[in-house]
Amino acid sequence: DGPLRFNLPGGGFQFDLRRDNAWEPLEPALDTVVVDAEAQTVALTWRARVRVHCQVRRVRAARVRPA
């Protein structure tokens, strides 16, 4: 019915990783945007990266929380 217009939200949240007993903040990055014009929905996939080479067993938890 015409052009779709919308604003994507900014990162209003924080990713954290718990390695051993310490929480480390991670930088979220927008990875994928899926627009379903018929359903009028937009789905966002965010990601974060952290080096855990040879330390994967030290990772205890991950969380997403409001910024």
Short mmCIF file of N, CA and C in Angstrom, two decimals:
data_model
loop_
_atom_site.label_atom_id
_atom_site.label_comp_id
_atom_site.label_asym_id
_atom_site.label_seq_id
_atom_site.Cartn_x
_atom_site.Cartn_y
_atom_site.Cartn_z
N ASP A 1 0.80 -1.19 0.00
CA ASP A 1 0.00 0.00 0.00
C ASP A 1 0.85 1.26 0.00
N GLY A 2 2.12 1.13 -0.07
CA GLY A 2 3.00 2.29 -0.03
C GLY A 2 4.30 1.93 0.69
N PRO A 3 5.19 2.89 0.77
CA PRO A 3 6.47 2.61 1.42
C PRO A 3 6.31 2.36 2.92
N LEU A 4 7.14 1.48 3.42
CA LEU A 4 7.20 1.22 4.87
C LEU A 4 8.22 2.17 5.48
N ARG A 5 7.85 2.75 6.60
CA ARG A 5 8.78 3.64 7.30
C ARG A 5 8.77 3.27 8.77
N PHE A 6 9.95 3.14 9.32
CA PHE A 6 10.08 2.84 10.75
C PHE A 6 11.49 3.17 11.19
N ASN A 7 11.67 3.35 12.48
CA ASN A 7 12.98 3.57 13.08
C ASN A 7 13.38 2.31 13.83
N LEU A 8 14.61 1.90 13.65
CA LEU A 8 15.12 0.76 14.42
C LEU A 8 15.54 1.25 15.80
N PRO A 9 15.24 0.46 16.82
CA PRO A 9 15.63 0.88 18.17
C PRO A 9 17.13 0.79 18.36
N GLY A 10 17.65 1.63 19.21
CA GLY A 10 19.05 1.55 19.57
C GLY A 10 19.24 0.45 20.59
N GLY A 11 20.45 0.24 20.99
CA GLY A 11 20.75 -0.80 21.97
C GLY A 11 20.37 -0.35 23.37
N GLY A 12 19.13 -0.51 23.75
CA GLY A 12 18.68 -0.13 25.08
C GLY A 12 18.89 -1.23 26.09
N PHE A 13 19.90 -2.05 25.86
CA PHE A 13 20.17 -3.18 26.73
C PHE A 13 21.66 -3.45 26.75
N GLN A 14 22.08 -4.30 27.65
CA GLN A 14 23.50 -4.65 27.81
C GLN A 14 23.63 -6.17 27.83
N PHE A 15 24.64 -6.69 27.16
CA PHE A 15 25.00 -8.11 27.25
C PHE A 15 26.12 -8.23 28.28
N ASP A 16 26.06 -9.27 29.10
CA ASP A 16 27.12 -9.55 30.06
C ASP A 16 27.46 -11.04 30.02
N LEU A 17 28.70 -11.34 30.31
CA LEU A 17 29.17 -12.72 30.39
C LEU A 17 29.82 -12.92 31.75
N ARG A 18 29.48 -14.00 32.42
CA ARG A 18 30.14 -14.31 33.70
C ARG A 18 31.19 -15.38 33.45
N ARG A 19 32.43 -15.00 33.68
CA ARG A 19 33.55 -15.92 33.55
C ARG A 19 34.11 -16.07 34.96
N ASP A 20 34.14 -17.31 35.46
CA ASP A 20 34.46 -17.57 36.86
C ASP A 20 33.45 -16.81 37.72
N ASN A 21 33.87 -15.87 38.53
CA ASN A 21 32.94 -15.15 39.40
C ASN A 21 32.77 -13.69 39.03
N ALA A 22 33.27 -13.27 37.87
CA ALA A 22 33.21 -11.86 37.48
C ALA A 22 32.34 -11.69 36.23
N TRP A 23 31.49 -10.65 36.25
CA TRP A 23 30.68 -10.30 35.09
C TRP A 23 31.49 -9.36 34.20
N GLU A 24 31.48 -9.63 32.88
CA GLU A 24 32.18 -8.80 31.91
C GLU A 24 31.15 -8.21 30.95
N PRO A 25 31.14 -6.90 30.74
CA PRO A 25 30.21 -6.33 29.76
C PRO A 25 30.66 -6.66 28.33
N LEU A 26 29.69 -6.93 27.47
CA LEU A 26 29.96 -7.20 26.06
C LEU A 26 29.26 -6.14 25.23
N GLU A 27 29.78 -5.86 24.07
CA GLU A 27 29.22 -4.83 23.19
C GLU A 27 28.21 -5.47 22.24
N PRO A 28 26.91 -5.14 22.37
CA PRO A 28 25.93 -5.70 21.44
C PRO A 28 26.04 -5.06 20.06
N ALA A 29 25.79 -5.86 19.03
CA ALA A 29 25.81 -5.37 17.65
C ALA A 29 24.58 -5.92 16.93
N LEU A 30 23.91 -5.06 16.20
CA LEU A 30 22.75 -5.49 15.41
C LEU A 30 23.25 -6.36 14.27
N ASP A 31 22.74 -7.59 14.18
CA ASP A 31 23.23 -8.56 13.21
C ASP A 31 22.26 -8.74 12.04
N THR A 32 20.97 -8.90 12.33
CA THR A 32 20.00 -9.22 11.28
C THR A 32 18.71 -8.43 11.51
N VAL A 33 18.13 -7.95 10.42
CA VAL A 33 16.82 -7.30 10.46
C VAL A 33 15.92 -8.04 9.47
N VAL A 34 14.78 -8.54 9.96
CA VAL A 34 13.82 -9.23 9.11
C VAL A 34 12.53 -8.41 9.11
N VAL A 35 12.11 -7.98 7.92
CA VAL A 35 10.90 -7.18 7.77
C VAL A 35 9.84 -8.06 7.11
N ASP A 36 8.70 -8.22 7.78
CA ASP A 36 7.55 -8.93 7.22
C ASP A 36 6.48 -7.88 6.93
N ALA A 37 6.42 -7.44 5.68
CA ALA A 37 5.51 -6.36 5.30
C ALA A 37 4.05 -6.76 5.47
N GLU A 38 3.72 -8.01 5.16
CA GLU A 38 2.33 -8.46 5.30
C GLU A 38 1.88 -8.43 6.75
N ALA A 39 2.70 -8.94 7.64
CA ALA A 39 2.35 -8.98 9.06
C ALA A 39 2.65 -7.65 9.76
N GLN A 40 3.32 -6.77 9.06
CA GLN A 40 3.73 -5.47 9.62
C GLN A 40 4.56 -5.65 10.90
N THR A 41 5.55 -6.54 10.80
CA THR A 41 6.44 -6.78 11.94
C THR A 41 7.90 -6.64 11.50
N VAL A 42 8.73 -6.35 12.45
CA VAL A 42 10.17 -6.28 12.24
C VAL A 42 10.82 -7.07 13.37
N ALA A 43 11.71 -8.00 13.03
CA ALA A 43 12.43 -8.79 14.03
C ALA A 43 13.92 -8.45 13.94
N LEU A 44 14.53 -8.20 15.09
CA LEU A 44 15.95 -7.86 15.16
C LEU A 44 16.71 -8.97 15.88
N THR A 45 17.87 -9.30 15.36
CA THR A 45 18.77 -10.26 16.03
C THR A 45 20.04 -9.51 16.38
N TRP A 46 20.39 -9.55 17.66
CA TRP A 46 21.60 -8.89 18.14
C TRP A 46 22.63 -9.96 18.50
N ARG A 47 23.89 -9.61 18.48
CA ARG A 47 24.95 -10.56 18.84
C ARG A 47 26.02 -9.83 19.65
N ALA A 48 26.84 -10.60 20.28
CA ALA A 48 28.03 -10.08 20.97
C ALA A 48 29.11 -11.15 20.86
N ARG A 49 30.35 -10.71 20.89
CA ARG A 49 31.47 -11.66 20.77
C ARG A 49 32.38 -11.53 21.97
N VAL A 50 32.96 -12.66 22.34
CA VAL A 50 33.94 -12.67 23.42
C VAL A 50 34.93 -13.81 23.14
N ARG A 51 36.18 -13.57 23.44
CA ARG A 51 37.19 -14.62 23.26
C ARG A 51 37.15 -15.57 24.46
N VAL A 52 37.00 -16.85 24.18
CA VAL A 52 37.00 -17.85 25.24
C VAL A 52 37.94 -19.00 24.91
N HIS A 53 38.82 -18.79 23.94
CA HIS A 53 39.74 -19.84 23.50
C HIS A 53 40.42 -20.50 24.71
N CYS A 54 40.28 -21.78 24.81
CA CYS A 54 40.86 -22.60 25.88
C CYS A 54 40.31 -22.23 27.27
N GLN A 55 39.26 -21.43 27.32
CA GLN A 55 38.69 -21.02 28.60
C GLN A 55 37.18 -21.22 28.65
N VAL A 56 36.65 -21.98 27.71
CA VAL A 56 35.19 -22.11 27.62
C VAL A 56 34.60 -22.70 28.90
N ARG A 57 35.32 -23.52 29.60
CA ARG A 57 34.80 -24.09 30.85
C ARG A 57 34.72 -23.07 31.98
N ARG A 58 35.35 -21.94 31.81
CA ARG A 58 35.28 -20.87 32.82
C ARG A 58 34.03 -20.01 32.66
N VAL A 59 33.34 -20.13 31.51
CA VAL A 59 32.12 -19.36 31.27
C VAL A 59 30.99 -19.98 32.08
N ARG A 60 30.38 -19.19 32.95
CA ARG A 60 29.33 -19.68 33.85
C ARG A 60 27.93 -19.25 33.42
N ALA A 61 27.79 -18.06 32.80
CA ALA A 61 26.46 -17.57 32.43
C ALA A 61 26.59 -16.42 31.46
N ALA A 62 25.48 -16.14 30.80
CA ALA A 62 25.35 -14.95 29.96
C ALA A 62 23.99 -14.34 30.28
N ARG A 63 23.90 -13.01 30.15
CA ARG A 63 22.62 -12.36 30.44
C ARG A 63 22.45 -11.13 29.57
N VAL A 64 21.19 -10.76 29.40
CA VAL A 64 20.80 -9.53 28.72
C VAL A 64 20.00 -8.74 29.72
N ARG A 65 20.34 -7.45 29.89
CA ARG A 65 19.64 -6.62 30.86
C ARG A 65 19.47 -5.22 30.30
N PRO A 66 18.53 -4.45 30.85
CA PRO A 66 18.36 -3.07 30.39
C PRO A 66 19.62 -2.25 30.64
N ALA A 67 19.91 -1.33 29.74
CA ALA A 67 21.09 -0.47 29.90
C ALA A 67 20.84 0.62 30.92
#
